[in-house]
């Protein structure tokens, strides 16, 4: 029973295409996140959604748009893909506030995006 | 701006050779320092959260400690299965955002 799942695991596409990555969590958390891990392995926050409201947007280009149909899902849509978008994208979830240990973020397995 | 620096970038140990990983941080109002383990091709796996200076947490061969400026992850008598990248992250006062360091890649040889 996977806690945080992502699809697809691998995504190879051409520059200029539009693609989506899906994320689902079955932990009952109310906050979900998207992180980008570049080739140097740095993890950087992109978005956070709490109860379907965007609460963080770390200067990500507007080609990236998170969409949350409900609190168990947070999808990432990317328009006009560029070479520099190649990276591993991780979804995570937690409970907002509430103190430890519920605020711990749990990560999905990642989606490896390669833009050619 | 919150900053996290991990050292060394890579560490090679013989099985049984104890050592420590360092995580130095700058944050205005720490609301948690987190350690994660990441295996190749997988997502980060949660290990510990520390909240205040002097706090310690242990799990099997791992022990995490925290001061006002840094955290250490001590590995006692490591085994090859401890080989992974260890990530440190801090949470500041604004929202739930985590700022990660670059990680330490640990390789334990039998």
Tab-separated table of C-alpha atoms in Angstrom:
chain	number	residue	atom	x	y	z
A	1	UNK	CA	0.000	0.000	0.000
A	2	UNK	CA	1.993	2.918	-1.374
A	3	UNK	CA	1.740	6.113	0.688
A	4	UNK	CA	2.702	8.669	-1.985
A	5	UNK	CA	2.615	7.541	-5.602
A	6	UNK	CA	3.541	9.284	-8.832
A	7	UNK	CA	2.934	8.537	-12.492
A	8	UNK	CA	4.692	8.188	-14.783
A	9	UNK	CA	8.018	7.063	-13.362
A	10	UNK	CA	9.844	8.068	-16.540
A	11	UNK	CA	8.879	10.701	-19.075
A	12	UNK	CA	10.842	11.384	-22.262
A	13	UNK	CA	9.507	14.101	-24.515
A	14	UNK	CA	10.420	16.694	-27.095
A	15	UNK	CA	11.057	20.338	-26.433
A	16	UNK	CA	7.908	22.413	-26.787
A	17	UNK	CA	5.506	19.658	-25.755
A	18	UNK	CA	3.014	19.858	-22.877
A	19	UNK	CA	3.045	17.109	-20.263
A	20	UNK	CA	1.495	16.253	-16.897
A	21	UNK	CA	2.736	14.338	-13.870
A	22	UNK	CA	0.240	12.886	-11.411
A	23	UNK	CA	0.582	12.448	-7.662
A	24	UNK	CA	-1.676	10.721	-5.162
A	25	UNK	CA	-1.345	10.192	-1.422
A	26	UNK	CA	-3.347	7.859	0.804
A	27	UNK	CA	-2.021	9.181	4.116
A	28	UNK	CA	-4.956	11.478	4.776
A	29	UNK	CA	-2.679	14.529	4.657
A	30	UNK	CA	-4.013	17.972	3.838
A	31	UNK	CA	-0.893	19.489	2.261
A	32	UNK	CA	0.964	18.343	-0.843
A	33	UNK	CA	4.154	19.583	-2.488
A	34	UNK	CA	6.165	19.434	-5.688
A	35	UNK	CA	9.957	19.477	-5.559
A	36	UNK	CA	12.513	19.542	-8.364
A	37	UNK	CA	15.835	17.694	-7.997
A	38	UNK	CA	18.405	18.819	-10.531
A	39	UNK	CA	21.456	17.004	-11.830
A	40	UNK	CA	23.448	18.149	-8.788
A	41	UNK	CA	20.886	16.446	-6.554
A	42	UNK	CA	19.614	19.657	-4.934
A	43	UNK	CA	15.963	19.391	-3.930
A	44	UNK	CA	14.056	22.647	-4.338
A	45	UNK	CA	10.448	23.358	-3.437
A	46	UNK	CA	8.208	24.378	-6.328
A	47	UNK	CA	4.662	24.371	-4.992
A	48	UNK	CA	2.629	23.555	-1.946
A	49	UNK	CA	-1.128	23.013	-1.811
A	50	UNK	CA	-3.159	23.059	1.397
A	51	UNK	CA	-6.812	22.097	1.156
A	52	UNK	CA	-6.767	22.874	-2.565
A	53	UNK	CA	-5.215	26.310	-2.098
A	54	UNK	CA	-1.769	27.255	-3.336
A	55	UNK	CA	0.315	28.469	-0.417
A	56	UNK	CA	3.848	28.421	-1.837
A	57	UNK	CA	5.165	29.260	-5.296
A	58	UNK	CA	8.935	29.559	-5.368
A	59	UNK	CA	9.430	31.772	-8.446
A	60	UNK	CA	8.666	28.871	-10.735
A	61	UNK	CA	7.984	29.827	-14.375
A	62	UNK	CA	4.289	30.074	-15.153
A	63	UNK	CA	4.730	27.239	-17.655
A	64	UNK	CA	4.387	25.062	-14.554
A	65	UNK	CA	0.894	24.850	-13.129
A	66	UNK	CA	-0.141	22.667	-10.205
A	67	UNK	CA	-3.682	21.372	-10.144
A	68	UNK	CA	-5.340	19.742	-7.147
A	69	UNK	CA	-8.747	18.155	-7.786
A	70	UNK	CA	-8.957	17.084	-4.127
A	71	UNK	CA	-6.662	16.956	-1.128
A	72	UNK	CA	-5.374	13.475	-2.038
A	73	UNK	CA	-4.141	14.513	-5.481
A	74	UNK	CA	-1.742	17.154	-6.764
A	75	UNK	CA	-0.879	17.078	-10.443
A	76	UNK	CA	1.837	19.087	-12.167
A	77	UNK	CA	1.211	20.352	-15.687
A	78	UNK	CA	4.096	21.720	-17.706
A	79	UNK	CA	3.603	23.724	-20.901
A	80	UNK	CA	6.152	24.311	-23.656
A	81	UNK	CA	8.817	22.074	-22.156
A	82	UNK	CA	12.404	23.314	-22.291
A	83	UNK	CA	15.711	21.458	-22.104
A	84	UNK	CA	16.331	22.935	-18.650
A	85	UNK	CA	13.182	21.308	-17.308
A	86	UNK	CA	14.948	17.937	-17.393
A	87	UNK	CA	15.147	16.794	-13.785
A	88	UNK	CA	13.544	14.477	-11.275
A	89	UNK	CA	10.272	15.780	-9.879
A	90	UNK	CA	9.143	14.595	-6.448
A	91	UNK	CA	5.747	14.873	-4.891
A	92	UNK	CA	5.421	14.952	-1.094
A	93	UNK	CA	2.664	15.286	1.461
A	94	UNK	CA	2.230	16.250	5.110
A	95	UNK	CA	-0.228	17.705	7.536
A	96	UNK	CA	0.029	21.455	7.841
A	97	UNK	CA	0.762	22.512	11.380
A	98	UNK	CA	-0.402	20.225	14.143
A	99	UNK	CA	3.124	19.813	15.440
A	100	UNK	CA	5.336	16.735	15.256
A	101	UNK	CA	5.227	14.102	13.888
A	102	UNK	CA	2.331	14.921	11.567
A	103	UNK	CA	4.150	17.808	9.841
A	104	UNK	CA	6.802	15.458	8.468
A	105	UNK	CA	6.859	15.411	4.681
A	106	UNK	CA	6.707	12.022	2.982
A	107	UNK	CA	7.999	11.746	-0.570
A	108	UNK	CA	6.934	9.810	-3.616
A	109	UNK	CA	9.331	7.793	-5.783
A	110	UNK	CA	9.922	10.587	-8.293
A	111	UNK	CA	9.280	11.178	-11.986
A	112	UNK	CA	12.350	11.362	-14.189
A	113	UNK	CA	11.706	13.881	-16.936
A	114	UNK	CA	14.017	14.105	-19.930
A	115	UNK	CA	13.398	16.817	-22.505
A	116	UNK	CA	15.103	16.252	-25.860
B	1	UNK	CA	16.961	33.316	3.206
B	2	UNK	CA	17.331	29.884	4.777
B	3	UNK	CA	20.553	28.091	3.871
B	4	UNK	CA	21.747	24.539	4.438
B	5	UNK	CA	25.248	23.249	3.734
B	6	UNK	CA	26.198	19.605	4.094
B	7	UNK	CA	29.693	18.174	4.356
B	8	UNK	CA	31.423	16.206	3.145
B	9	UNK	CA	29.849	15.817	-0.286
B	10	UNK	CA	30.972	12.201	-0.386
B	11	UNK	CA	32.274	9.840	2.287
B	12	UNK	CA	33.767	6.407	1.836
B	13	UNK	CA	33.921	4.159	4.885
B	14	UNK	CA	34.937	0.608	5.555
B	15	UNK	CA	32.289	-1.549	7.170
B	16	UNK	CA	32.443	-0.933	10.912
B	17	UNK	CA	34.243	2.415	10.591
B	18	UNK	CA	32.178	4.988	12.482
B	19	UNK	CA	31.926	8.591	11.286
B	20	UNK	CA	29.756	11.708	11.248
B	21	UNK	CA	28.008	13.780	8.614
B	22	UNK	CA	27.602	17.518	9.106
B	23	UNK	CA	24.712	19.837	8.317
B	24	UNK	CA	25.256	23.555	8.903
B	25	UNK	CA	22.235	25.791	8.675
B	26	UNK	CA	21.085	29.392	8.764
B	27	UNK	CA	17.417	30.005	9.417
B	28	UNK	CA	15.469	32.708	11.181
B	29	UNK	CA	13.451	30.738	13.679
B	30	UNK	CA	14.019	27.008	13.255
B	31	UNK	CA	10.819	24.999	13.191
B	32	UNK	CA	12.483	21.668	12.620
B	33	UNK	CA	15.601	20.112	11.160
B	34	UNK	CA	14.935	16.986	9.135
B	35	UNK	CA	17.187	14.136	8.048
B	36	UNK	CA	16.271	11.992	5.074
B	37	UNK	CA	17.929	9.048	3.368
B	38	UNK	CA	17.771	8.773	-0.414
B	39	UNK	CA	18.681	5.616	-2.306
B	40	UNK	CA	19.512	5.836	-6.033
B	41	UNK	CA	16.393	6.163	-8.149
B	42	UNK	CA	14.093	6.586	-5.152
B	43	UNK	CA	12.450	9.350	-3.169
B	44	UNK	CA	13.803	10.669	0.131
B	45	UNK	CA	12.906	8.487	3.115
B	46	UNK	CA	12.287	10.233	6.424
B	47	UNK	CA	14.702	9.461	9.268
B	48	UNK	CA	14.534	12.083	12.033
B	49	UNK	CA	13.200	15.475	13.053
B	50	UNK	CA	15.010	17.628	15.619
B	51	UNK	CA	13.511	20.796	17.064
B	52	UNK	CA	15.792	22.290	19.675
B	53	UNK	CA	19.480	22.507	20.501
B	54	UNK	CA	20.629	19.572	22.581
B	55	UNK	CA	18.020	17.221	21.188
B	56	UNK	CA	19.134	13.771	20.034
B	57	UNK	CA	17.353	11.003	18.133
B	58	UNK	CA	18.520	7.459	17.432
B	59	UNK	CA	17.544	4.744	14.998
B	60	UNK	CA	19.593	1.572	14.714
B	61	UNK	CA	23.149	2.677	13.786
B	62	UNK	CA	22.167	6.319	13.240
B	63	UNK	CA	22.108	9.105	15.790
B	64	UNK	CA	21.207	12.697	14.987
B	65	UNK	CA	22.151	15.647	17.174
B	66	UNK	CA	21.376	19.347	16.976
B	67	UNK	CA	23.071	22.577	18.032
B	68	UNK	CA	22.048	26.149	17.277
B	69	UNK	CA	24.099	26.183	14.085
B	70	UNK	CA	24.490	22.607	12.915
B	71	UNK	CA	23.344	19.044	13.100
B	72	UNK	CA	25.366	15.861	12.993
B	73	UNK	CA	24.349	12.448	11.789
B	74	UNK	CA	26.568	9.937	13.545
B	75	UNK	CA	26.870	6.504	11.990
B	76	UNK	CA	28.158	3.811	14.304
B	77	UNK	CA	29.688	0.628	12.848
B	78	UNK	CA	28.099	1.161	9.421
B	79	UNK	CA	27.136	-1.688	7.127
B	80	UNK	CA	27.074	-1.708	3.309
B	81	UNK	CA	23.285	-1.329	3.393
B	82	UNK	CA	23.775	2.099	4.990
B	83	UNK	CA	25.172	3.316	1.674
B	84	UNK	CA	22.915	6.120	0.407
B	85	UNK	CA	22.717	9.881	0.104
B	86	UNK	CA	21.753	11.565	3.370
B	87	UNK	CA	19.838	14.804	3.057
B	88	UNK	CA	19.375	17.497	5.670
B	89	UNK	CA	16.584	20.075	5.509
B	90	UNK	CA	15.338	22.915	7.695
B	91	UNK	CA	11.930	24.448	8.100
B	92	UNK	CA	11.719	28.120	8.915
B	93	UNK	CA	8.853	30.143	10.318
B	94	UNK	CA	7.117	30.731	6.970
B	95	UNK	CA	4.745	27.944	6.059
B	96	UNK	CA	5.842	24.348	5.609
B	97	UNK	CA	8.646	24.989	3.144
B	98	UNK	CA	11.736	22.802	3.536
B	99	UNK	CA	15.154	24.047	2.431
B	100	UNK	CA	17.455	21.161	1.601
B	101	UNK	CA	21.219	20.849	1.605
B	102	UNK	CA	23.101	19.200	-1.225
B	103	UNK	CA	23.401	15.884	0.574
B	104	UNK	CA	26.257	13.610	1.603
B	105	UNK	CA	26.765	10.503	-0.481
B	106	UNK	CA	27.860	7.719	1.870
B	107	UNK	CA	29.529	4.584	0.521
B	108	UNK	CA	30.273	1.749	2.942
B	109	UNK	CA	32.526	-0.984	1.627
B	110	UNK	CA	32.512	-4.515	3.058
